Coordinates of C-alpha atoms (C1' of nucleotides) in Angstrom, one line a residue:
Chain A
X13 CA 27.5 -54.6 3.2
X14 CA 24.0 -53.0 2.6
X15 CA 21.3 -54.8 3.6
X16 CA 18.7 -52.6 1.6
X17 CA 17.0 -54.1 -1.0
X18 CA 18.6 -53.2 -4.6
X19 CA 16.0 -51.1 -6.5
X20 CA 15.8 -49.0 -9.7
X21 CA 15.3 -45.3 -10.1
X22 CA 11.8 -43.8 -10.5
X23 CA 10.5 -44.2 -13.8
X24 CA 13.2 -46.8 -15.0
X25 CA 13.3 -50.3 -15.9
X26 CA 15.2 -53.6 -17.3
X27 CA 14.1 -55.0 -19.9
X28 CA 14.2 -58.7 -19.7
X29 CA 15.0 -61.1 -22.4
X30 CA 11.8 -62.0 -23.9
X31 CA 11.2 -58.5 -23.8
X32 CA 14.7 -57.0 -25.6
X33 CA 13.6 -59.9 -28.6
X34 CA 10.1 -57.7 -29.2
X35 CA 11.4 -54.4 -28.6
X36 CA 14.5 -55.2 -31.1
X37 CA 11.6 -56.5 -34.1
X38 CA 10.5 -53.0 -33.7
X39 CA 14.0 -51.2 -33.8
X40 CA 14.8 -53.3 -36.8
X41 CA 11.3 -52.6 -38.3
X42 CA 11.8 -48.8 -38.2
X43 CA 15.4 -48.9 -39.2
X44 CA 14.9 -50.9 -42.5
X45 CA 12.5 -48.3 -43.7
X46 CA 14.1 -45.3 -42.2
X47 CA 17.4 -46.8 -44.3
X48 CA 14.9 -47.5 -47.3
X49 CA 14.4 -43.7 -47.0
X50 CA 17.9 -43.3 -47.7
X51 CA 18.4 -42.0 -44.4
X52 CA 21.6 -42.1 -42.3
X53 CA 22.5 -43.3 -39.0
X54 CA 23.9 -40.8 -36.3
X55 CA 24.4 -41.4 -32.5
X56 CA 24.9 -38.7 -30.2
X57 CA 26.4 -38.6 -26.7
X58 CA 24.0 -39.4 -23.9
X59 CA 24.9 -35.9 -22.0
X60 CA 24.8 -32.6 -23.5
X61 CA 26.5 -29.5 -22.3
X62 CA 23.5 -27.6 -20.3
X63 CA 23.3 -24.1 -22.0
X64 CA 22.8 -26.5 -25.5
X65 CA 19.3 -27.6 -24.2
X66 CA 18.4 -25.1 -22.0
X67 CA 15.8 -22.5 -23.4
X68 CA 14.6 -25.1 -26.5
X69 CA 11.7 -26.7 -25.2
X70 CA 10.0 -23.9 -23.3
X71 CA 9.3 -23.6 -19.7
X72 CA 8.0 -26.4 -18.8
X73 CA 10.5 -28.4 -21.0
X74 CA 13.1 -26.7 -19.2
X75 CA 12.0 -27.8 -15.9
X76 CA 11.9 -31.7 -17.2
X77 CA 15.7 -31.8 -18.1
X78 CA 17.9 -34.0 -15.6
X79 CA 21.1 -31.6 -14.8
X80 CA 24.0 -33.3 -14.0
X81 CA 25.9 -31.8 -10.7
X82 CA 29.5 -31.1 -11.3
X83 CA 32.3 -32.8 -10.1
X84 CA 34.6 -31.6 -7.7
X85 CA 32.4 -29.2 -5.5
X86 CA 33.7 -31.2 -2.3
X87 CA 37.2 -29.7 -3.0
X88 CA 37.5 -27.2 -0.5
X89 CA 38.9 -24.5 -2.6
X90 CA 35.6 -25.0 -4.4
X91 CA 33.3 -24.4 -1.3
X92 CA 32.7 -20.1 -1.7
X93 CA 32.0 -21.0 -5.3
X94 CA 29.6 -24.1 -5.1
X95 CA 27.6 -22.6 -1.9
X96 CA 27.1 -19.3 -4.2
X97 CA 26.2 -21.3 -7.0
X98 CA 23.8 -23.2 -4.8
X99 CA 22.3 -19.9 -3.7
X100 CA 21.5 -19.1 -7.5
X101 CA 20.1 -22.7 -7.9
X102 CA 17.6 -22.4 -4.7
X103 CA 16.1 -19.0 -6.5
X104 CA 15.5 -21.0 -9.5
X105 CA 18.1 -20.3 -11.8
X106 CA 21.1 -22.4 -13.3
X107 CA 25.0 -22.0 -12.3
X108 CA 27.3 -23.5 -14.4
X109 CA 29.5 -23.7 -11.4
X110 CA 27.3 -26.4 -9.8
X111 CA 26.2 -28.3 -13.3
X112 CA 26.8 -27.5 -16.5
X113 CA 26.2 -30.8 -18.3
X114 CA 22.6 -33.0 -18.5
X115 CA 21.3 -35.6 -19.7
X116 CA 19.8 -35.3 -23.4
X117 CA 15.8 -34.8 -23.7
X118 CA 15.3 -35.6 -26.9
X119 CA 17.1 -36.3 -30.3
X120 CA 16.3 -33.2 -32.3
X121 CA 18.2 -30.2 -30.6
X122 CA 21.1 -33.0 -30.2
X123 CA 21.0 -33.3 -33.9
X124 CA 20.9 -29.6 -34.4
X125 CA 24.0 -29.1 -32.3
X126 CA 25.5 -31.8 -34.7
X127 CA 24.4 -29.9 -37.5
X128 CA 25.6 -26.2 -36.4
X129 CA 29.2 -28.2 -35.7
X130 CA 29.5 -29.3 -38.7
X131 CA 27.8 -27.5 -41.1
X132 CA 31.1 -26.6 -43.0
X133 CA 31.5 -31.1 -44.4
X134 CA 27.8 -31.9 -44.3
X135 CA 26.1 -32.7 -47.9
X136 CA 23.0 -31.2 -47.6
X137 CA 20.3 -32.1 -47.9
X138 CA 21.4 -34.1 -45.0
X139 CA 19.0 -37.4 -44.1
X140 CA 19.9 -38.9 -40.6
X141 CA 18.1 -41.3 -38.5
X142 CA 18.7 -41.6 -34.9
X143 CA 17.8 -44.5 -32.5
X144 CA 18.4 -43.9 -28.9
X145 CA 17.3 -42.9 -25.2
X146 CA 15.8 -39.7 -23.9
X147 CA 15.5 -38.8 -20.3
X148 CA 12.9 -36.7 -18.6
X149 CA 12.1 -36.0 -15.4
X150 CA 8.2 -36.3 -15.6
X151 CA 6.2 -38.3 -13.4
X152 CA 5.7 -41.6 -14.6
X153 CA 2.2 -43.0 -15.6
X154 CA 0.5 -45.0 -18.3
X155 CA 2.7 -45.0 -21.1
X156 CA 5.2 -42.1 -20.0
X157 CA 8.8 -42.8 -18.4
X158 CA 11.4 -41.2 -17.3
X159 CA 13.7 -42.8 -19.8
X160 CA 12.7 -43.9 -23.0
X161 CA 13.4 -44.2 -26.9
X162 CA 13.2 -42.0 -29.6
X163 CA 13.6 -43.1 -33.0
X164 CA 14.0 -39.7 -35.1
X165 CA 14.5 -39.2 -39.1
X166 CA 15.0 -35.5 -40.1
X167 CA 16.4 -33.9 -43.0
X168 CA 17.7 -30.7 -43.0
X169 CA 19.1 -28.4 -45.8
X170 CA 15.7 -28.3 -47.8
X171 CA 12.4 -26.5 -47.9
X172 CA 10.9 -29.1 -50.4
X173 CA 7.7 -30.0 -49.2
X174 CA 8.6 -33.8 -50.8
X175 CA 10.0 -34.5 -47.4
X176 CA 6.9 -34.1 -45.5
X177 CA 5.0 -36.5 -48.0
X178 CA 8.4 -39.2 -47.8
X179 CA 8.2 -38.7 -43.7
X180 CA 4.2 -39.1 -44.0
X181 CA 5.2 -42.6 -46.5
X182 CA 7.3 -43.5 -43.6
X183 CA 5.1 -43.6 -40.7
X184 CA 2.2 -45.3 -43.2
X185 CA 5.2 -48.0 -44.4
X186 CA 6.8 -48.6 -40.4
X187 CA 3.2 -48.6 -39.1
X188 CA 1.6 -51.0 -41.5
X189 CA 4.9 -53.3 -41.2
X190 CA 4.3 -53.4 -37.5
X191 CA 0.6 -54.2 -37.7
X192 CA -0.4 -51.4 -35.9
X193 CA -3.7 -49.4 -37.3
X194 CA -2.9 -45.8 -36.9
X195 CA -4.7 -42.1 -37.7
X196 CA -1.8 -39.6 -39.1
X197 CA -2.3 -36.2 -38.1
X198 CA -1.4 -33.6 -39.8
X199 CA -1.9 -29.7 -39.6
X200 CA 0.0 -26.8 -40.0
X201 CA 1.7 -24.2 -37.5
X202 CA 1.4 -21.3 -39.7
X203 CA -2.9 -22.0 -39.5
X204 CA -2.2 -22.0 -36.5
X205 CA -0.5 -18.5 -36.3
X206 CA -3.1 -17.0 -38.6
X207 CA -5.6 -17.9 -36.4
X208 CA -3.7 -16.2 -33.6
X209 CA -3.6 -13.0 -35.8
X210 CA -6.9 -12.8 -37.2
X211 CA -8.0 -13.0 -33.4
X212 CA -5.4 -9.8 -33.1
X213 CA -3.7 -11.9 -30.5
X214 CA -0.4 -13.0 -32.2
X215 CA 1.0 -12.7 -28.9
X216 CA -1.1 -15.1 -27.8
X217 CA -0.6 -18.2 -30.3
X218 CA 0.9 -20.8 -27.3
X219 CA -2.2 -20.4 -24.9
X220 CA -4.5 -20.9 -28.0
X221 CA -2.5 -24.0 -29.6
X222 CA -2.4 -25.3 -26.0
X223 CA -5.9 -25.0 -25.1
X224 CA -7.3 -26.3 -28.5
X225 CA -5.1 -28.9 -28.5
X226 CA -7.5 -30.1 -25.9
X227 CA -11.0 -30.3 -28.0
X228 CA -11.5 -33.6 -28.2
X229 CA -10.4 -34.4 -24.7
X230 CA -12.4 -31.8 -22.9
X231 CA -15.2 -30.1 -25.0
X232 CA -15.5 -27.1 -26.7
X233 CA -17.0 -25.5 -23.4
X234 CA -14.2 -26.2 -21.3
X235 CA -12.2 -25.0 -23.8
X236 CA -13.7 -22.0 -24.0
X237 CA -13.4 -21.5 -20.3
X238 CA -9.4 -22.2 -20.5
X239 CA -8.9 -19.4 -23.4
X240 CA -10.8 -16.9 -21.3
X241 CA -9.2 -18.0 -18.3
X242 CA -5.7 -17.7 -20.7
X243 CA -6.9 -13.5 -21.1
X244 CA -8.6 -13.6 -24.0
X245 CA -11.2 -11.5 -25.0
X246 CA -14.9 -12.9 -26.0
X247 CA -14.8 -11.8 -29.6
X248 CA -11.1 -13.6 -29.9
X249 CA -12.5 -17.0 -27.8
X250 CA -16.1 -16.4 -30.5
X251 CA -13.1 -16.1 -34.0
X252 CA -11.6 -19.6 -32.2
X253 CA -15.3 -21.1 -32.0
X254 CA -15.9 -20.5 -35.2
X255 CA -12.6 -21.9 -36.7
X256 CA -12.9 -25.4 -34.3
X257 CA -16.5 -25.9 -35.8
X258 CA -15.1 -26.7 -39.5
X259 CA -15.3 -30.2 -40.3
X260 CA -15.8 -32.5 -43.1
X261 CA -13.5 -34.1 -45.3
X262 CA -9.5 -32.8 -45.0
X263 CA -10.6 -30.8 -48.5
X264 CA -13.8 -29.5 -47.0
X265 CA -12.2 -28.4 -43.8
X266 CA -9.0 -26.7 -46.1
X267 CA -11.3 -24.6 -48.2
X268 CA -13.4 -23.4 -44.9
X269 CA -10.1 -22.7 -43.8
X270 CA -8.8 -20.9 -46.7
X271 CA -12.2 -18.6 -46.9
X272 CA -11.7 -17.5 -43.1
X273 CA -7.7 -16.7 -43.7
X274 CA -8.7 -15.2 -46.9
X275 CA -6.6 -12.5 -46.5
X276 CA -4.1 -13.6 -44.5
X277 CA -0.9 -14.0 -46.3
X278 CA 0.2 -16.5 -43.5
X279 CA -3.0 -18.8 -43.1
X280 CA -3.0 -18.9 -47.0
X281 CA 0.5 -20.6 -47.0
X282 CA -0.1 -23.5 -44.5
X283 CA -3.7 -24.2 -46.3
X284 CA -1.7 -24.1 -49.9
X285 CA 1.8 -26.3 -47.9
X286 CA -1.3 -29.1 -46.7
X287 CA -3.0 -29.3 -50.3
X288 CA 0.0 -30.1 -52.0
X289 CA 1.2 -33.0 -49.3
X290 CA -2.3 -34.2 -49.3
X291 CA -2.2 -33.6 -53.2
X292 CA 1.2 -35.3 -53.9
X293 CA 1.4 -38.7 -55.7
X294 CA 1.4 -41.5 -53.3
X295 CA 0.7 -39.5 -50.2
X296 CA -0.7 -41.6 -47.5
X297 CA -3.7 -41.3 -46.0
X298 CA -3.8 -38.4 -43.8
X299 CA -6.2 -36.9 -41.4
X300 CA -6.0 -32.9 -41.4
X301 CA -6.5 -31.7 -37.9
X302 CA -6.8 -28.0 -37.5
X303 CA -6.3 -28.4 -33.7
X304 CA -3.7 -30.6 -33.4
X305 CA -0.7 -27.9 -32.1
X306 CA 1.9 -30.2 -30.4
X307 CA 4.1 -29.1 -28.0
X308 CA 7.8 -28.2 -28.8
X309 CA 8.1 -24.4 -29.5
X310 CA 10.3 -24.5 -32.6
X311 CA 7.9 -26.2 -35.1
X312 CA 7.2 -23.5 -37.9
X313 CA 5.2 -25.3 -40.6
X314 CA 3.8 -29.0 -41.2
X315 CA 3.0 -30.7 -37.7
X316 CA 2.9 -34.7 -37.7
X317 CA 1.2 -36.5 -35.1
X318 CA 0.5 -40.4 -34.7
X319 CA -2.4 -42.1 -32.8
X320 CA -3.0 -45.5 -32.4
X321 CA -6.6 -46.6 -33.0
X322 CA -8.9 -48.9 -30.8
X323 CA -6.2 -48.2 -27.9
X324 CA -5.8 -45.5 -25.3
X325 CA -2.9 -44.2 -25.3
X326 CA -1.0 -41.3 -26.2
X327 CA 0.2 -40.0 -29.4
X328 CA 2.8 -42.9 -30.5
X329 CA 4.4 -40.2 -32.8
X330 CA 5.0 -36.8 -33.8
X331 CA 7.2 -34.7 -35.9
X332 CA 7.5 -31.3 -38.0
X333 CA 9.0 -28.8 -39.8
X334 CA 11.4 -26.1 -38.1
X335 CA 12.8 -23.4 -40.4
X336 CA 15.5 -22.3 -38.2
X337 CA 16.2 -24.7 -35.9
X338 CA 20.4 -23.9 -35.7
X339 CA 19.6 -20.5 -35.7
X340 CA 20.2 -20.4 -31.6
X341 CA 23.8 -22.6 -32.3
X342 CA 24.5 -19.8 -34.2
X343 CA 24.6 -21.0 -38.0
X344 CA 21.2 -19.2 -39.4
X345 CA 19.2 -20.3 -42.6
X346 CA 19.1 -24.2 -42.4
X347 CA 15.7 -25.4 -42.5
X348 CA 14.4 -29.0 -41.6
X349 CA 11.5 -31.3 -41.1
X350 CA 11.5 -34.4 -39.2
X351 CA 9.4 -37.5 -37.1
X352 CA 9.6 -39.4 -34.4
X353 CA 8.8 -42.9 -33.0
X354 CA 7.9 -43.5 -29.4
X355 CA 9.2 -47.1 -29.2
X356 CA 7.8 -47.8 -25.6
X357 CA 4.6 -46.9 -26.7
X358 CA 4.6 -48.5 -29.5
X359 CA 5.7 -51.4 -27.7
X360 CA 2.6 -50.8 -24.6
X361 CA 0.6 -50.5 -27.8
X362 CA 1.5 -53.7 -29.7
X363 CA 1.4 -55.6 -26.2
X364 CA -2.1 -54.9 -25.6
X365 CA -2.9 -55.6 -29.0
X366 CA -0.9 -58.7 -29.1
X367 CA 0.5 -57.8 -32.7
X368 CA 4.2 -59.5 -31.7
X369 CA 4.9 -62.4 -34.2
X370 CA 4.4 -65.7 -31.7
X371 CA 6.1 -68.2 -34.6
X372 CA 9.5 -66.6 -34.3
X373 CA 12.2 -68.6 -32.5
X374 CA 15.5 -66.9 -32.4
X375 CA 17.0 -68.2 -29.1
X376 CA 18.9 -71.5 -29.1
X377 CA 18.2 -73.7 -31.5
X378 CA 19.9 -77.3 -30.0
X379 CA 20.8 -78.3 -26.6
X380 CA 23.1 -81.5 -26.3
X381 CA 22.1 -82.9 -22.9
X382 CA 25.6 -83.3 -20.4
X383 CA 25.6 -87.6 -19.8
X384 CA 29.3 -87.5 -18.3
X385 CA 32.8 -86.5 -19.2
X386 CA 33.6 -88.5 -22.7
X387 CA 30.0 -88.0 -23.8
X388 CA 30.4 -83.9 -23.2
X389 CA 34.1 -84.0 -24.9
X390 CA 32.4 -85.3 -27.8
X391 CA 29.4 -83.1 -27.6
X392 CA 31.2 -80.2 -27.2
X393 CA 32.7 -81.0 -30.9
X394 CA 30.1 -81.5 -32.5
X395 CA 28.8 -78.3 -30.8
X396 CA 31.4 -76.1 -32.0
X397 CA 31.0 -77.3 -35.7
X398 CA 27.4 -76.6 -35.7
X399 CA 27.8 -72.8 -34.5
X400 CA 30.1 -72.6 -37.4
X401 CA 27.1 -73.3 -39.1
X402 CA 25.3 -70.1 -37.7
X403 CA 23.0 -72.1 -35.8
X404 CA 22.6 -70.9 -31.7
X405 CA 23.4 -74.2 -29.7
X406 CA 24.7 -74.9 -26.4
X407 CA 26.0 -77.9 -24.3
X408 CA 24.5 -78.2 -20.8
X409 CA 26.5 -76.8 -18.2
X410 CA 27.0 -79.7 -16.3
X411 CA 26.1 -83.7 -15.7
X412 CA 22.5 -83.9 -14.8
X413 CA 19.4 -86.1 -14.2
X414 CA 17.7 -86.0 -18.1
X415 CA 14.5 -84.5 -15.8
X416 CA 16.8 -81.6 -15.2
X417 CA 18.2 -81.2 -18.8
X418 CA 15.0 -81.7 -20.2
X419 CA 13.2 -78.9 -18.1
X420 CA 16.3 -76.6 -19.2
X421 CA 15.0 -76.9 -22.9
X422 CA 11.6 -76.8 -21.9
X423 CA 12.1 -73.5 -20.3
X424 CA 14.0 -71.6 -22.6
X425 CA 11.6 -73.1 -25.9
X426 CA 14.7 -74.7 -27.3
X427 CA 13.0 -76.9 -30.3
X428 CA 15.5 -79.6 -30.5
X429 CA 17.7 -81.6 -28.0
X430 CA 20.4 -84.5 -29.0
X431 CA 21.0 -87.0 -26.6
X432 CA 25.1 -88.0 -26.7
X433 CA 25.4 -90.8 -24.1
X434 CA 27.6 -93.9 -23.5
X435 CA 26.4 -95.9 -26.0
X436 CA 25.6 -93.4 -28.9
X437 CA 28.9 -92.6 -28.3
X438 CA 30.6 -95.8 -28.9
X439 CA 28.6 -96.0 -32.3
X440 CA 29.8 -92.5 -33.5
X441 CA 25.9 -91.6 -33.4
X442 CA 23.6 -89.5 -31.3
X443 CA 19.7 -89.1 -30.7
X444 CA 17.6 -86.2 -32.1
X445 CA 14.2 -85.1 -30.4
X446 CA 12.1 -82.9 -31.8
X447 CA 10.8 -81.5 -28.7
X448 CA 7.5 -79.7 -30.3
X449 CA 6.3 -83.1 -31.7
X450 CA 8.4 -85.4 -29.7
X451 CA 10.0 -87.2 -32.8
X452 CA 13.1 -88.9 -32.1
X453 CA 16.0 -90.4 -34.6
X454 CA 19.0 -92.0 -34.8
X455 CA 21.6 -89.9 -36.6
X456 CA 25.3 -90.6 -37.3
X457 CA 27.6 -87.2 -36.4
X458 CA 27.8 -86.4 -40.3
X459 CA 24.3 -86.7 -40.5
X460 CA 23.5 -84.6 -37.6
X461 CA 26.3 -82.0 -38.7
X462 CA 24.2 -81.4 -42.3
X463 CA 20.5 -81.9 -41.0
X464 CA 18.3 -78.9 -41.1
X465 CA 17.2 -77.6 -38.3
X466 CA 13.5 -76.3 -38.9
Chain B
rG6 C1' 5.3 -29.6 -9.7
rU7 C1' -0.4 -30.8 -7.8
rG8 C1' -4.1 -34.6 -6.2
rG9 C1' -5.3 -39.7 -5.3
rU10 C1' -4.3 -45.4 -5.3
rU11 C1' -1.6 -49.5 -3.9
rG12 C1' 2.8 -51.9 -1.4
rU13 C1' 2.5 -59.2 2.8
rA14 C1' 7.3 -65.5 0.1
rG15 C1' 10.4 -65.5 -6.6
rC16 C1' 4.8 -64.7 -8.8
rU17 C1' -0.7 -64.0 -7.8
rC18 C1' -3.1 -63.0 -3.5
rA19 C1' -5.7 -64.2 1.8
rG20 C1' -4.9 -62.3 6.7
rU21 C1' -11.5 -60.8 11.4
rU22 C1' -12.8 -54.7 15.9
rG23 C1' -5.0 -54.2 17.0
rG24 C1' -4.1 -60.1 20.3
rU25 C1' 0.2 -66.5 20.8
rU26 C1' 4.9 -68.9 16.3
rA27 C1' 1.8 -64.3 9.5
rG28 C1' -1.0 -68.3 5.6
rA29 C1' -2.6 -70.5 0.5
rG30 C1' -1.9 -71.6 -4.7
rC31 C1' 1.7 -71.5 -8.4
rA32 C1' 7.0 -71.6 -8.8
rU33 C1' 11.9 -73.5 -6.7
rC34 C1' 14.8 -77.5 -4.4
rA35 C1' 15.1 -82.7 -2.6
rG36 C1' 13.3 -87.8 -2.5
rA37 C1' 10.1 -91.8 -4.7
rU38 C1' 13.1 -92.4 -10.0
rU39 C1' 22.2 -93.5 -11.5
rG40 C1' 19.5 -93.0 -19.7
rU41 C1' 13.8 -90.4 -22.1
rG42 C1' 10.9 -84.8 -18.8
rG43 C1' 5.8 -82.6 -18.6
rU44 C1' 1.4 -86.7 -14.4
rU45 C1' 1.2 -88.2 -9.3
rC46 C1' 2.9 -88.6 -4.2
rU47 C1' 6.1 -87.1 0.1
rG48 C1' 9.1 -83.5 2.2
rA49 C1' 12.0 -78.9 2.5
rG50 C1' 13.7 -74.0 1.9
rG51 C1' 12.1 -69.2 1.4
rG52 C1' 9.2 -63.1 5.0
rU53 C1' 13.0 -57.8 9.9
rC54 C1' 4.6 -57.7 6.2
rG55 C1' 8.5 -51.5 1.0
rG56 C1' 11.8 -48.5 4.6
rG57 C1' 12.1 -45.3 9.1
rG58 C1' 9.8 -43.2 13.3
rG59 C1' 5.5 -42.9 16.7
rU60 C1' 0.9 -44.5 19.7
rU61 C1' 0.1 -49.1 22.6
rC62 C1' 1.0 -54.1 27.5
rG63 C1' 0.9 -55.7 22.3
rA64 C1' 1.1 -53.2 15.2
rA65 C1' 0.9 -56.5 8.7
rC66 C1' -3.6 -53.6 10.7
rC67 C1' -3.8 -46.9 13.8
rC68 C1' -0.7 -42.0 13.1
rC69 C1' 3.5 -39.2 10.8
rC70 C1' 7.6 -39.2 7.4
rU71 C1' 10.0 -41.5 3.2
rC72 C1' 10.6 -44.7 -1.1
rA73 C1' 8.4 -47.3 -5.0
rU74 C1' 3.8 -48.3 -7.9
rC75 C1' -0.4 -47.2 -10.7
rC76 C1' -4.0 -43.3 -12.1
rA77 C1' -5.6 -38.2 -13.1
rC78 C1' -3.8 -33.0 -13.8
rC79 C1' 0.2 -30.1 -16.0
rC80 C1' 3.0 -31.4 -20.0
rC81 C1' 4.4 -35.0 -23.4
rA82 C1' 6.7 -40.0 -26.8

RNA sequence: GUGGUUGUAGCUCAGUUGGUUAGAGCAUCAGAUUGUGGUUCUGAGGGUCGGGGGUUCGAACCCCCUCAUCCACCCCA
């Protein structure tokens, strides 16, 4: 026996009852509009083979992924192979003779794979949601964990800027279902590369997206700093300077855009793809943000991006469009667009904003206290017919002092409580307590069988 | 991956410059109270002080390592 004390691993956690009720209103929340949507469910395994993730969410992505070591490397007819393939690991690169599989880091390259496999039945344009966990190997802090949900729509097969406003409709409808006041970001990844050309640094379109990313965090002078520090030149870092100080409304800040990518045939595209979202009927509100960037390398047009407001925290969402995102799986020319919910942070988010409905009760309903053995035999009965009914009920476990039973009830905010003892028993009839106003009454077992339980 | 913070009972925390047997509140259990709880009173259980090593006559306290935690960076949901 180990006497160590049990513990969990680094950036993990259970979630407790009380907590699995909140976290499923916000599952359910999401689903019913993703479904709404008309979008599909899709669940894929929670490992993936290595060389399928490997390479699709840059460098530092790749470092993040958890590999999983193969089986059988004790066998000692494996040992010359696993210590080589150990060698190859220590210099920093991957063996597929010490892991080949590993643990899946997010739901879109997943759902790509799916895609590329079967390509040849899918009716595209195919809608699917996706509801499950991620794992990374970051360092935990406020609102980041090693595993966590995704909740990801995406619809590939079409080029139809429609999607972008329906996914836009989607965060506005799950958000405002949830409570939660929220800013959606939006911008555009071919500005972005415009801006990178126009500075006649294509070449050099991550360390610009990546440092203006950081404006608002750091300051225009810091920022300034990093893209010098990133090797680039002073008359690219003055072009950026001049592109972050546009401002104004989103159609003030497209048409200052459009003037200064006048004659790029790249920046002209994203400006026109964000006035017709912005233009559409019914679009949401949407805040046009020419730095946002996001991370993920594969994003090719529209970039979504979802903050909470009055809370600090990080972005509760983010999505885009990818115009070749199977192209690496080897089946070319299937474009997509897509979102995603962070459901932890959402949750973090909704905690500290105390936005989770109190009034909802859905544990047990009734508990018939335990006064003996007849008196449980009889309960149990009467038990049985009421879950037929639907409603949650339970018997207690075993003969107790009513102190005992009635803390039980207490506890676990059971509303109502029926009292089955000797007597009642005799007289086919059993007491009901309210326990929320304290109300008690006489009921035969018909009675009790049909009462509504509030 | 880098830097810092914290770690004492189930929970929240005391614990003096290193000095007998490490404390409190809440919670739990038992009794007062074999059929109507939440109040009150009495009592009890529960800790290798995150783990390992070191310094010392002596460590919860000092040093090193390690694990976990929270925060910042990197990056990201």
């Amino acid at each position: 026996m180990s006497k160590n004390k049990p513990s969990l691993p680094q950036g993990t956690r259970d979630f407790d009852p009380a907590t699995v009720r909140k976290r499923r209103h916000i599952f359910d929340t999401i689903r019913t509009v993703f479904e709404l949507y008309g979008y599909q469910p899709l669940e894929t395994p929670a490992m993936e083979q290595l060389d399928t993730l490997m390479g699709k969410y840059g460098e530092e992505g790749d470092k993040l992924i958890f590999k999983i070591l193969n089986n059988g490397l004790g066998d000692p007819k494996n040992l010359e192979k696993a210590t080589f393939a150990f060698q190859n690991v220590l210099a920093g690169k991957n063996d597929p003779n010490l892991t080949e599989r590993a643990l899946r880091y997010d739901l879109t390259i997943p759902f790509a794979r799916y895609v590329a496999m079967n390509h040849g039945t899918l009716t595209f344009p195919f809608r699917r949601y996706q509801m499950q966990p991620v794992w990374r190997a970051d360092r935990p802090q406020k609102g980041r964990y090693r595993e966590f949900y995704q909740c990801d729509a995406d619809v590939v097969g079409s080029y139809s800027l429609i999607n972008e406003v329906e996914l836009a409709a989607i965060y506005a409808t799950a958000f405002k279902k949830l409570g939660i006041p929220v800013d959606i970001r939006v911008n555009n990844r071919k500005i972005l590369a415009a801006l990178a050309e126009v500075c006649g640094g294509a070449d050099k379109m991550t360390d610009i997206t990546v440092a203006i990313d950081k404006l608002d965090k750091i300051g225009l002078d810091k920022v300034k700093t990093e893209l010098g520090e990133r090797g680039l030149t002073d008359a690219q870092v003055s072009t950026i300077e001049s592109y972050l100080a546009i401002d104004g409304t989103n159609d003030e800040k497209l048409a200052l855009v459009g003037a200064l990518f006048a004659g790029n045939p790249t920046g002209t595209k994203g400006v026109e793809e964000l006035n017709h979202i912005l233009n559409y009927p019914s679009t949401p509100p949407l805040t046009v943000d020419l730095t946002l960037a996001r991370g993920l390398n594969y994003y090719t047009g529209t970039i979504f991006e979802v903050k909470a407001l009055d809370v600090q925290m990080g972005s509760i969402g983010g999505g885009g469009r990818y115009d070749d995102l199977t192209g690496t799986f080897g089946v070319p020319n299937i474009p997509g667009v897509g979102i995603s919910f962070g459901v932890d942070r959402i949750y973090d988010v909704m905690q500290e904003l105390q936005l989770f409905p109190t009034n909802v009760h859905t544990g047990t309903t009734i508990l018939f206290f335990n006064l003996g053995e007849a008196e449980s035999r009889a309960a149990f009965g009467l038990l049985q017919q009421l879950r037929d009914r639907g409603i949650p009920a339970e018997l207690y476990h075993e003969q107790a002092k009513f102190d005992k039973q009635f803390k039980y009830a207490e506890k676990k905010e059971i509303p109502y409580i029926v009292i089955l003892g000797g007597t009642e028993l005799a007289a086919r009839q059993c007491q009901l307590k309210d326990l929320r106003t304290g109300q008690q009454s006489t009921l035969d077992f018909d009675q009790l069988l049909t009462a509504d339980f509030i």
